[in-house]
């Protein structure tokens, strides 16, 4: 049973950074892709970035290039998404999602992490 | 990369059919057969319903079907059930620069 478990809610001030984790279980960590998608309050889904755990691929949507960094801890099967220079418009729920074997679809999703940016 | 265009809302009676459109460009929907659809109930994570334009993951009812023509993909829900009331998002692969783009989302209401 594939599971993605994300870290808890965060409250950050404008200008700060936030780091959200996504721990995978129930599948082979490598040879797949982990994506990050966010959803502002009452708004739609927005693709942010992708990492291939254990591989060499990391890709960012042009909008987030330079502000988002994805890293991994292979020993704990955990992916980290760090977003810097936070503004109020970054408030929303951040999801990680698993793509199995480069099949161009988001098979499984984490439960989401609420990030609130406010002074 | 602009979001794919979906109608804001569609509605239908129990047992009826509804179709949601998803319009993109030659750089996304028109350029690849990697269109997927996701169902999202309030305060829950999205769920994969359709992939590769028209394939269904195991466990998804066959009343959900997908198609594509040119730059527009479509999701049809036949025999509407009360539990189908949710938001639906299309998503397309958009190449090695933009990677993926989502649709604007459609709220399905079951009357």
PDB file of C-alpha atoms in Angstrom:
ATOM      1  CA  UNK A   1       0.000   0.000   0.000  1.00  0.00           C
ATOM      2  CA  UNK A   2       1.673   3.194  -1.214  1.00  0.00           C
ATOM      3  CA  UNK A   3       1.530   6.058   1.268  1.00  0.00           C
ATOM      4  CA  UNK A   4       2.861   9.599   1.204  1.00  0.00           C
ATOM      5  CA  UNK A   5       2.887  11.303   4.599  1.00  0.00           C
ATOM      6  CA  UNK A   6       3.570  15.028   4.763  1.00  0.00           C
ATOM      7  CA  UNK A   7       4.716  17.242   7.608  1.00  0.00           C
ATOM      8  CA  UNK A   8       2.373  19.443   9.605  1.00  0.00           C
ATOM      9  CA  UNK A   9       0.986  22.924   9.085  1.00  0.00           C
ATOM     10  CA  UNK A  10       3.350  25.904   9.067  1.00  0.00           C
ATOM     11  CA  UNK A  11       2.912  29.601   9.855  1.00  0.00           C
ATOM     12  CA  UNK A  12       5.584  31.842   8.382  1.00  0.00           C
ATOM     13  CA  UNK A  13       6.229  35.573   8.119  1.00  0.00           C
ATOM     14  CA  UNK A  14       6.666  37.276   4.746  1.00  0.00           C
ATOM     15  CA  UNK A  15      10.236  36.964   3.499  1.00  0.00           C
ATOM     16  CA  UNK A  16      10.918  33.746   5.373  1.00  0.00           C
ATOM     17  CA  UNK A  17      11.378  30.229   3.967  1.00  0.00           C
ATOM     18  CA  UNK A  18       9.370  27.068   4.587  1.00  0.00           C
ATOM     19  CA  UNK A  19      10.473  23.448   4.257  1.00  0.00           C
ATOM     20  CA  UNK A  20       7.815  20.761   3.822  1.00  0.00           C
ATOM     21  CA  UNK A  21       8.573  17.041   3.932  1.00  0.00           C
ATOM     22  CA  UNK A  22       6.978  14.078   2.175  1.00  0.00           C
ATOM     23  CA  UNK A  23       7.830  10.565   3.384  1.00  0.00           C
ATOM     24  CA  UNK A  24       7.082   7.621   1.107  1.00  0.00           C
ATOM     25  CA  UNK A  25       6.331   4.021   2.049  1.00  0.00           C
ATOM     26  CA  UNK A  26       5.051   0.897   0.369  1.00  0.00           C
ATOM     27  CA  UNK A  27       6.996   1.157  -2.881  1.00  0.00           C
ATOM     28  CA  UNK A  28      10.477   1.223  -4.342  1.00  0.00           C
ATOM     29  CA  UNK A  29      11.754   4.736  -3.773  1.00  0.00           C
ATOM     30  CA  UNK A  30      13.833   4.953  -6.901  1.00  0.00           C
ATOM     31  CA  UNK A  31      12.683   4.782 -10.521  1.00  0.00           C
ATOM     32  CA  UNK A  32       9.701   6.966  -9.710  1.00  0.00           C
ATOM     33  CA  UNK A  33       9.039  10.694  -9.513  1.00  0.00           C
ATOM     34  CA  UNK A  34       7.760  12.907  -6.710  1.00  0.00           C
ATOM     35  CA  UNK A  35       5.941  16.079  -7.714  1.00  0.00           C
ATOM     36  CA  UNK A  36       4.835  19.097  -5.720  1.00  0.00           C
ATOM     37  CA  UNK A  37       1.506  20.799  -6.409  1.00  0.00           C
ATOM     38  CA  UNK A  38      -0.025  23.679  -4.494  1.00  0.00           C
ATOM     39  CA  UNK A  39      -3.549  24.995  -4.047  1.00  0.00           C
ATOM     40  CA  UNK A  40      -4.311  28.505  -2.842  1.00  0.00           C
ATOM     41  CA  UNK A  41      -7.494  28.923  -0.747  1.00  0.00           C
ATOM     42  CA  UNK A  42     -10.539  28.409  -2.972  1.00  0.00           C
ATOM     43  CA  UNK A  43      -8.340  28.126  -6.051  1.00  0.00           C
ATOM     44  CA  UNK A  44      -7.158  25.419  -8.434  1.00  0.00           C
ATOM     45  CA  UNK A  45      -4.140  23.124  -8.540  1.00  0.00           C
ATOM     46  CA  UNK A  46      -0.764  24.508  -9.611  1.00  0.00           C
ATOM     47  CA  UNK A  47       2.254  22.397 -10.580  1.00  0.00           C
ATOM     48  CA  UNK A  48       5.520  23.427  -8.925  1.00  0.00           C
ATOM     49  CA  UNK A  49       8.370  20.932  -9.284  1.00  0.00           C
ATOM     50  CA  UNK A  50       9.548  17.329  -9.744  1.00  0.00           C
ATOM     51  CA  UNK A  51      12.367  15.136  -8.404  1.00  0.00           C
ATOM     52  CA  UNK A  52      13.458  11.624  -9.330  1.00  0.00           C
ATOM     53  CA  UNK A  53      14.569  10.111  -6.001  1.00  0.00           C
ATOM     54  CA  UNK A  54      17.869   8.342  -6.313  1.00  0.00           C
ATOM     55  CA  UNK A  55      18.332   9.695  -9.791  1.00  0.00           C
ATOM     56  CA  UNK A  56      19.704  12.914 -11.183  1.00  0.00           C
ATOM     57  CA  UNK A  57      16.551  14.673 -12.368  1.00  0.00           C
ATOM     58  CA  UNK A  58      15.118  17.746 -10.699  1.00  0.00           C
ATOM     59  CA  UNK A  59      12.817  20.079 -12.598  1.00  0.00           C
ATOM     60  CA  UNK A  60      10.982  23.269 -11.700  1.00  0.00           C
ATOM     61  CA  UNK A  61       8.038  25.069 -13.264  1.00  0.00           C
ATOM     62  CA  UNK A  62       9.301  28.348 -14.744  1.00  0.00           C
ATOM     63  CA  UNK A  63       7.205  30.350 -12.245  1.00  0.00           C
ATOM     64  CA  UNK A  64       9.017  28.786  -9.279  1.00  0.00           C
ATOM     65  CA  UNK A  65      12.537  28.471 -10.733  1.00  0.00           C
ATOM     66  CA  UNK A  66      14.993  30.055  -8.314  1.00  0.00           C
ATOM     67  CA  UNK A  67      12.587  30.071  -5.369  1.00  0.00           C
ATOM     68  CA  UNK A  68      11.905  26.338  -4.890  1.00  0.00           C
ATOM     69  CA  UNK A  69      14.472  23.687  -3.995  1.00  0.00           C
ATOM     70  CA  UNK A  70      13.810  19.935  -3.846  1.00  0.00           C
ATOM     71  CA  UNK A  71      16.103  17.619  -1.878  1.00  0.00           C
ATOM     72  CA  UNK A  72      15.951  14.009  -0.729  1.00  0.00           C
ATOM     73  CA  UNK A  73      17.029  11.772   2.142  1.00  0.00           C
ATOM     74  CA  UNK A  74      17.323   8.276   0.676  1.00  0.00           C
ATOM     75  CA  UNK A  75      17.774   6.624   4.058  1.00  0.00           C
ATOM     76  CA  UNK A  76      14.301   7.707   5.204  1.00  0.00           C
ATOM     77  CA  UNK A  77      12.627   7.892   1.755  1.00  0.00           C
ATOM     78  CA  UNK A  78      11.818  11.528   2.408  1.00  0.00           C
ATOM     79  CA  UNK A  79      11.591  14.382  -0.090  1.00  0.00           C
ATOM     80  CA  UNK A  80      11.846  18.002   1.038  1.00  0.00           C
ATOM     81  CA  UNK A  81      10.393  21.035  -0.719  1.00  0.00           C
ATOM     82  CA  UNK A  82      11.773  24.407   0.362  1.00  0.00           C
ATOM     83  CA  UNK A  83      10.105  27.632  -0.802  1.00  0.00           C
ATOM     84  CA  UNK A  84      11.936  30.883  -0.102  1.00  0.00           C
ATOM     85  CA  UNK A  85      11.081  34.604  -0.055  1.00  0.00           C
ATOM     86  CA  UNK A  86       7.531  33.878   0.995  1.00  0.00           C
ATOM     87  CA  UNK A  87       4.717  36.323   0.207  1.00  0.00           C
ATOM     88  CA  UNK A  88       1.073  36.242   1.265  1.00  0.00           C
ATOM     89  CA  UNK A  89       0.093  34.752  -2.104  1.00  0.00           C
ATOM     90  CA  UNK A  90       2.110  31.627  -1.201  1.00  0.00           C
ATOM     91  CA  UNK A  91      -0.525  30.754   1.392  1.00  0.00           C
ATOM     92  CA  UNK A  92      -2.179  27.470   0.531  1.00  0.00           C
ATOM     93  CA  UNK A  93      -2.070  23.696   0.746  1.00  0.00           C
ATOM     94  CA  UNK A  94       1.029  22.033  -0.647  1.00  0.00           C
ATOM     95  CA  UNK A  95       0.743  18.437  -1.887  1.00  0.00           C
ATOM     96  CA  UNK A  96       3.358  15.894  -2.858  1.00  0.00           C
ATOM     97  CA  UNK A  97       2.321  13.302  -5.436  1.00  0.00           C
ATOM     98  CA  UNK A  98       3.942  10.115  -6.728  1.00  0.00           C
ATOM     99  CA  UNK A  99       4.333   9.309 -10.405  1.00  0.00           C
ATOM    100  CA  UNK A 100       5.149   5.652 -10.956  1.00  0.00           C
ATOM    101  CA  UNK A 101       7.869   4.897 -13.513  1.00  0.00           C
ATOM    102  CA  UNK A 102       7.638   7.967 -15.766  1.00  0.00           C
ATOM    103  CA  UNK A 103       4.029   7.348 -16.747  1.00  0.00           C
ATOM    104  CA  UNK A 104       3.113  11.048 -16.754  1.00  0.00           C
ATOM    105  CA  UNK A 105       0.370  10.872 -14.174  1.00  0.00           C
ATOM    106  CA  UNK A 106       0.099  11.527 -10.424  1.00  0.00           C
ATOM    107  CA  UNK A 107      -0.863   8.112  -9.070  1.00  0.00           C
ATOM    108  CA  UNK A 108      -0.862   8.802  -5.330  1.00  0.00           C
ATOM    109  CA  UNK A 109      -1.068  11.974  -3.264  1.00  0.00           C
ATOM    110  CA  UNK A 110      -0.009  13.040   0.195  1.00  0.00           C
ATOM    111  CA  UNK A 111      -2.557  14.479   2.597  1.00  0.00           C
ATOM    112  CA  UNK A 112      -1.392  18.052   2.017  1.00  0.00           C
ATOM    113  CA  UNK A 113       0.369  20.620   4.199  1.00  0.00           C
ATOM    114  CA  UNK A 114      -1.174  24.013   4.940  1.00  0.00           C
ATOM    115  CA  UNK A 115       1.329  26.860   4.735  1.00  0.00           C
ATOM    116  CA  UNK A 116       0.122  30.228   5.965  1.00  0.00           C
ATOM    117  CA  UNK A 117       2.167  33.347   5.245  1.00  0.00           C
ATOM    118  CA  UNK A 118       1.193  36.209   7.509  1.00  0.00           C
ATOM    119  CA  UNK A 119       2.799  38.863   9.656  1.00  0.00           C
TER     120      UNK A 119
ATOM    121  CA  UNK B   1       2.529  28.390 -19.229  1.00  0.00           C
ATOM    122  CA  UNK B   2      -1.148  29.326 -18.819  1.00  0.00           C
ATOM    123  CA  UNK B   3      -3.629  27.056 -17.088  1.00  0.00           C
ATOM    124  CA  UNK B   4      -5.796  24.853 -19.258  1.00  0.00           C
ATOM    125  CA  UNK B   5      -9.327  26.217 -19.682  1.00  0.00           C
ATOM    126  CA  UNK B   6     -12.246  24.389 -18.068  1.00  0.00           C
ATOM    127  CA  UNK B   7     -15.840  25.517 -17.469  1.00  0.00           C
ATOM    128  CA  UNK B   8     -16.286  26.847 -13.956  1.00  0.00           C
ATOM    129  CA  UNK B   9     -19.228  24.548 -13.249  1.00  0.00           C
ATOM    130  CA  UNK B  10     -21.481  21.869 -14.756  1.00  0.00           C
ATOM    131  CA  UNK B  11     -24.524  20.194 -13.294  1.00  0.00           C
ATOM    132  CA  UNK B  12     -26.771  17.233 -13.970  1.00  0.00           C
ATOM    133  CA  UNK B  13     -29.481  15.160 -12.359  1.00  0.00           C
ATOM    134  CA  UNK B  14     -28.908  11.775 -10.798  1.00  0.00           C
ATOM    135  CA  UNK B  15     -28.414   9.219 -13.554  1.00  0.00           C
ATOM    136  CA  UNK B  16     -27.730  11.776 -16.253  1.00  0.00           C
ATOM    137  CA  UNK B  17     -24.411  12.424 -18.046  1.00  0.00           C
ATOM    138  CA  UNK B  18     -22.161  15.473 -17.904  1.00  0.00           C
ATOM    139  CA  UNK B  19     -19.083  16.341 -19.940  1.00  0.00           C
ATOM    140  CA  UNK B  20     -16.248  18.627 -18.851  1.00  0.00           C
ATOM    141  CA  UNK B  21     -13.989  20.185 -21.461  1.00  0.00           C
ATOM    142  CA  UNK B  22     -10.315  21.054 -21.043  1.00  0.00           C
ATOM    143  CA  UNK B  23      -8.777  23.294 -23.695  1.00  0.00           C
ATOM    144  CA  UNK B  24      -5.059  23.873 -24.116  1.00  0.00           C
ATOM    145  CA  UNK B  25      -2.545  24.492 -26.881  1.00  0.00           C
ATOM    146  CA  UNK B  26      -0.175  22.639 -29.176  1.00  0.00           C
ATOM    147  CA  UNK B  27       2.403  22.776 -26.346  1.00  0.00           C
ATOM    148  CA  UNK B  28       0.341  20.695 -23.949  1.00  0.00           C
ATOM    149  CA  UNK B  29      -3.008  18.977 -24.691  1.00  0.00           C
ATOM    150  CA  UNK B  30      -2.522  19.093 -28.455  1.00  0.00           C
ATOM    151  CA  UNK B  31       1.070  17.923 -28.334  1.00  0.00           C
ATOM    152  CA  UNK B  32       0.909  14.884 -26.065  1.00  0.00           C
ATOM    153  CA  UNK B  33      -1.452  12.036 -25.191  1.00  0.00           C
ATOM    154  CA  UNK B  34      -0.650  12.532 -21.514  1.00  0.00           C
ATOM    155  CA  UNK B  35      -3.869  14.078 -20.271  1.00  0.00           C
ATOM    156  CA  UNK B  36      -5.072  13.012 -16.830  1.00  0.00           C
ATOM    157  CA  UNK B  37      -8.096  13.937 -14.734  1.00  0.00           C
ATOM    158  CA  UNK B  38      -8.377  14.306 -10.961  1.00  0.00           C
ATOM    159  CA  UNK B  39     -11.371  14.361  -8.645  1.00  0.00           C
ATOM    160  CA  UNK B  40     -11.186  16.433  -5.469  1.00  0.00           C
ATOM    161  CA  UNK B  41     -13.777  16.436  -2.709  1.00  0.00           C
ATOM    162  CA  UNK B  42     -13.705  19.334  -0.207  1.00  0.00           C
ATOM    163  CA  UNK B  43     -10.683  19.342   2.104  1.00  0.00           C
ATOM    164  CA  UNK B  44      -9.227  16.168   0.618  1.00  0.00           C
ATOM    165  CA  UNK B  45      -6.326  15.396  -1.708  1.00  0.00           C
ATOM    166  CA  UNK B  46      -6.990  14.917  -5.420  1.00  0.00           C
ATOM    167  CA  UNK B  47      -7.591  11.414  -6.769  1.00  0.00           C
ATOM    168  CA  UNK B  48      -6.534  10.113 -10.191  1.00  0.00           C
ATOM    169  CA  UNK B  49      -9.591   9.221 -12.310  1.00  0.00           C
ATOM    170  CA  UNK B  50      -8.297   9.093 -15.921  1.00  0.00           C
ATOM    171  CA  UNK B  51      -4.791   8.927 -17.392  1.00  0.00           C
ATOM    172  CA  UNK B  52      -3.306   8.878 -20.903  1.00  0.00           C
ATOM    173  CA  UNK B  53      -6.455  10.645 -22.182  1.00  0.00           C
ATOM    174  CA  UNK B  54      -8.843   7.721 -21.767  1.00  0.00           C
ATOM    175  CA  UNK B  55      -7.467   5.003 -19.454  1.00  0.00           C
ATOM    176  CA  UNK B  56      -8.925   4.323 -16.003  1.00  0.00           C
ATOM    177  CA  UNK B  57      -6.923   3.183 -12.964  1.00  0.00           C
ATOM    178  CA  UNK B  58      -8.238   0.051 -11.286  1.00  0.00           C
ATOM    179  CA  UNK B  59     -11.054   0.862  -8.896  1.00  0.00           C
ATOM    180  CA  UNK B  60     -12.417   3.848 -10.835  1.00  0.00           C
ATOM    181  CA  UNK B  61     -15.989   3.175 -12.035  1.00  0.00           C
ATOM    182  CA  UNK B  62     -16.439   2.746 -15.777  1.00  0.00           C
ATOM    183  CA  UNK B  63     -18.990   5.571 -15.823  1.00  0.00           C
ATOM    184  CA  UNK B  64     -15.929   7.846 -15.993  1.00  0.00           C
ATOM    185  CA  UNK B  65     -14.477   8.151 -19.493  1.00  0.00           C
ATOM    186  CA  UNK B  66     -12.047  10.440 -21.281  1.00  0.00           C
ATOM    187  CA  UNK B  67     -11.342  11.545 -24.830  1.00  0.00           C
ATOM    188  CA  UNK B  68      -9.398  14.132 -26.803  1.00  0.00           C
ATOM    189  CA  UNK B  69      -9.766  15.983 -30.071  1.00  0.00           C
ATOM    190  CA  UNK B  70      -7.144  18.463 -31.162  1.00  0.00           C
ATOM    191  CA  UNK B  71      -6.384  20.880 -28.331  1.00  0.00           C
ATOM    192  CA  UNK B  72      -9.427  19.864 -26.229  1.00  0.00           C
ATOM    193  CA  UNK B  73      -9.721  16.921 -23.851  1.00  0.00           C
ATOM    194  CA  UNK B  74     -13.001  15.866 -22.257  1.00  0.00           C
ATOM    195  CA  UNK B  75     -14.152  13.953 -19.216  1.00  0.00           C
ATOM    196  CA  UNK B  76     -17.619  12.390 -19.313  1.00  0.00           C
ATOM    197  CA  UNK B  77     -19.420  11.110 -16.246  1.00  0.00           C
ATOM    198  CA  UNK B  78     -22.306   8.846 -17.207  1.00  0.00           C
ATOM    199  CA  UNK B  79     -25.047   7.814 -14.804  1.00  0.00           C
ATOM    200  CA  UNK B  80     -24.266  10.582 -12.301  1.00  0.00           C
ATOM    201  CA  UNK B  81     -24.166   9.522  -8.664  1.00  0.00           C
ATOM    202  CA  UNK B  82     -24.376  11.719  -5.588  1.00  0.00           C
ATOM    203  CA  UNK B  83     -20.749  10.911  -4.694  1.00  0.00           C
ATOM    204  CA  UNK B  84     -19.582  12.319  -8.049  1.00  0.00           C
ATOM    205  CA  UNK B  85     -20.265  15.840  -6.771  1.00  0.00           C
ATOM    206  CA  UNK B  86     -16.752  17.291  -6.509  1.00  0.00           C
ATOM    207  CA  UNK B  87     -14.198  19.482  -8.250  1.00  0.00           C
ATOM    208  CA  UNK B  88     -12.477  18.022 -11.310  1.00  0.00           C
ATOM    209  CA  UNK B  89      -9.121  19.071 -12.743  1.00  0.00           C
ATOM    210  CA  UNK B  90      -7.477  18.112 -16.002  1.00  0.00           C
ATOM    211  CA  UNK B  91      -3.705  18.006 -16.287  1.00  0.00           C
ATOM    212  CA  UNK B  92      -1.419  17.720 -19.294  1.00  0.00           C
ATOM    213  CA  UNK B  93       2.256  17.011 -19.713  1.00  0.00           C
ATOM    214  CA  UNK B  94       3.783  20.107 -21.326  1.00  0.00           C
ATOM    215  CA  UNK B  95       7.310  19.123 -22.248  1.00  0.00           C
ATOM    216  CA  UNK B  96      10.692  19.310 -20.592  1.00  0.00           C
ATOM    217  CA  UNK B  97      10.554  23.073 -19.853  1.00  0.00           C
ATOM    218  CA  UNK B  98       7.108  23.574 -18.295  1.00  0.00           C
ATOM    219  CA  UNK B  99       6.650  19.929 -17.297  1.00  0.00           C
ATOM    220  CA  UNK B 100       2.941  19.888 -16.342  1.00  0.00           C
ATOM    221  CA  UNK B 101      -0.025  22.252 -16.460  1.00  0.00           C
ATOM    222  CA  UNK B 102      -3.373  21.901 -14.678  1.00  0.00           C
ATOM    223  CA  UNK B 103      -6.793  23.053 -15.743  1.00  0.00           C
ATOM    224  CA  UNK B 104      -8.711  25.807 -13.985  1.00  0.00           C
ATOM    225  CA  UNK B 105     -11.061  23.274 -12.377  1.00  0.00           C
ATOM    226  CA  UNK B 106     -14.759  22.463 -12.752  1.00  0.00           C
ATOM    227  CA  UNK B 107     -17.292  22.042  -9.981  1.00  0.00           C
ATOM    228  CA  UNK B 108     -19.747  19.241 -10.723  1.00  0.00           C
ATOM    229  CA  UNK B 109     -23.109  19.555  -8.993  1.00  0.00           C
ATOM    230  CA  UNK B 110     -25.564  16.667  -8.834  1.00  0.00           C
ATOM    231  CA  UNK B 111     -29.114  17.999  -8.807  1.00  0.00           C
TER     232      UNK B 111
END
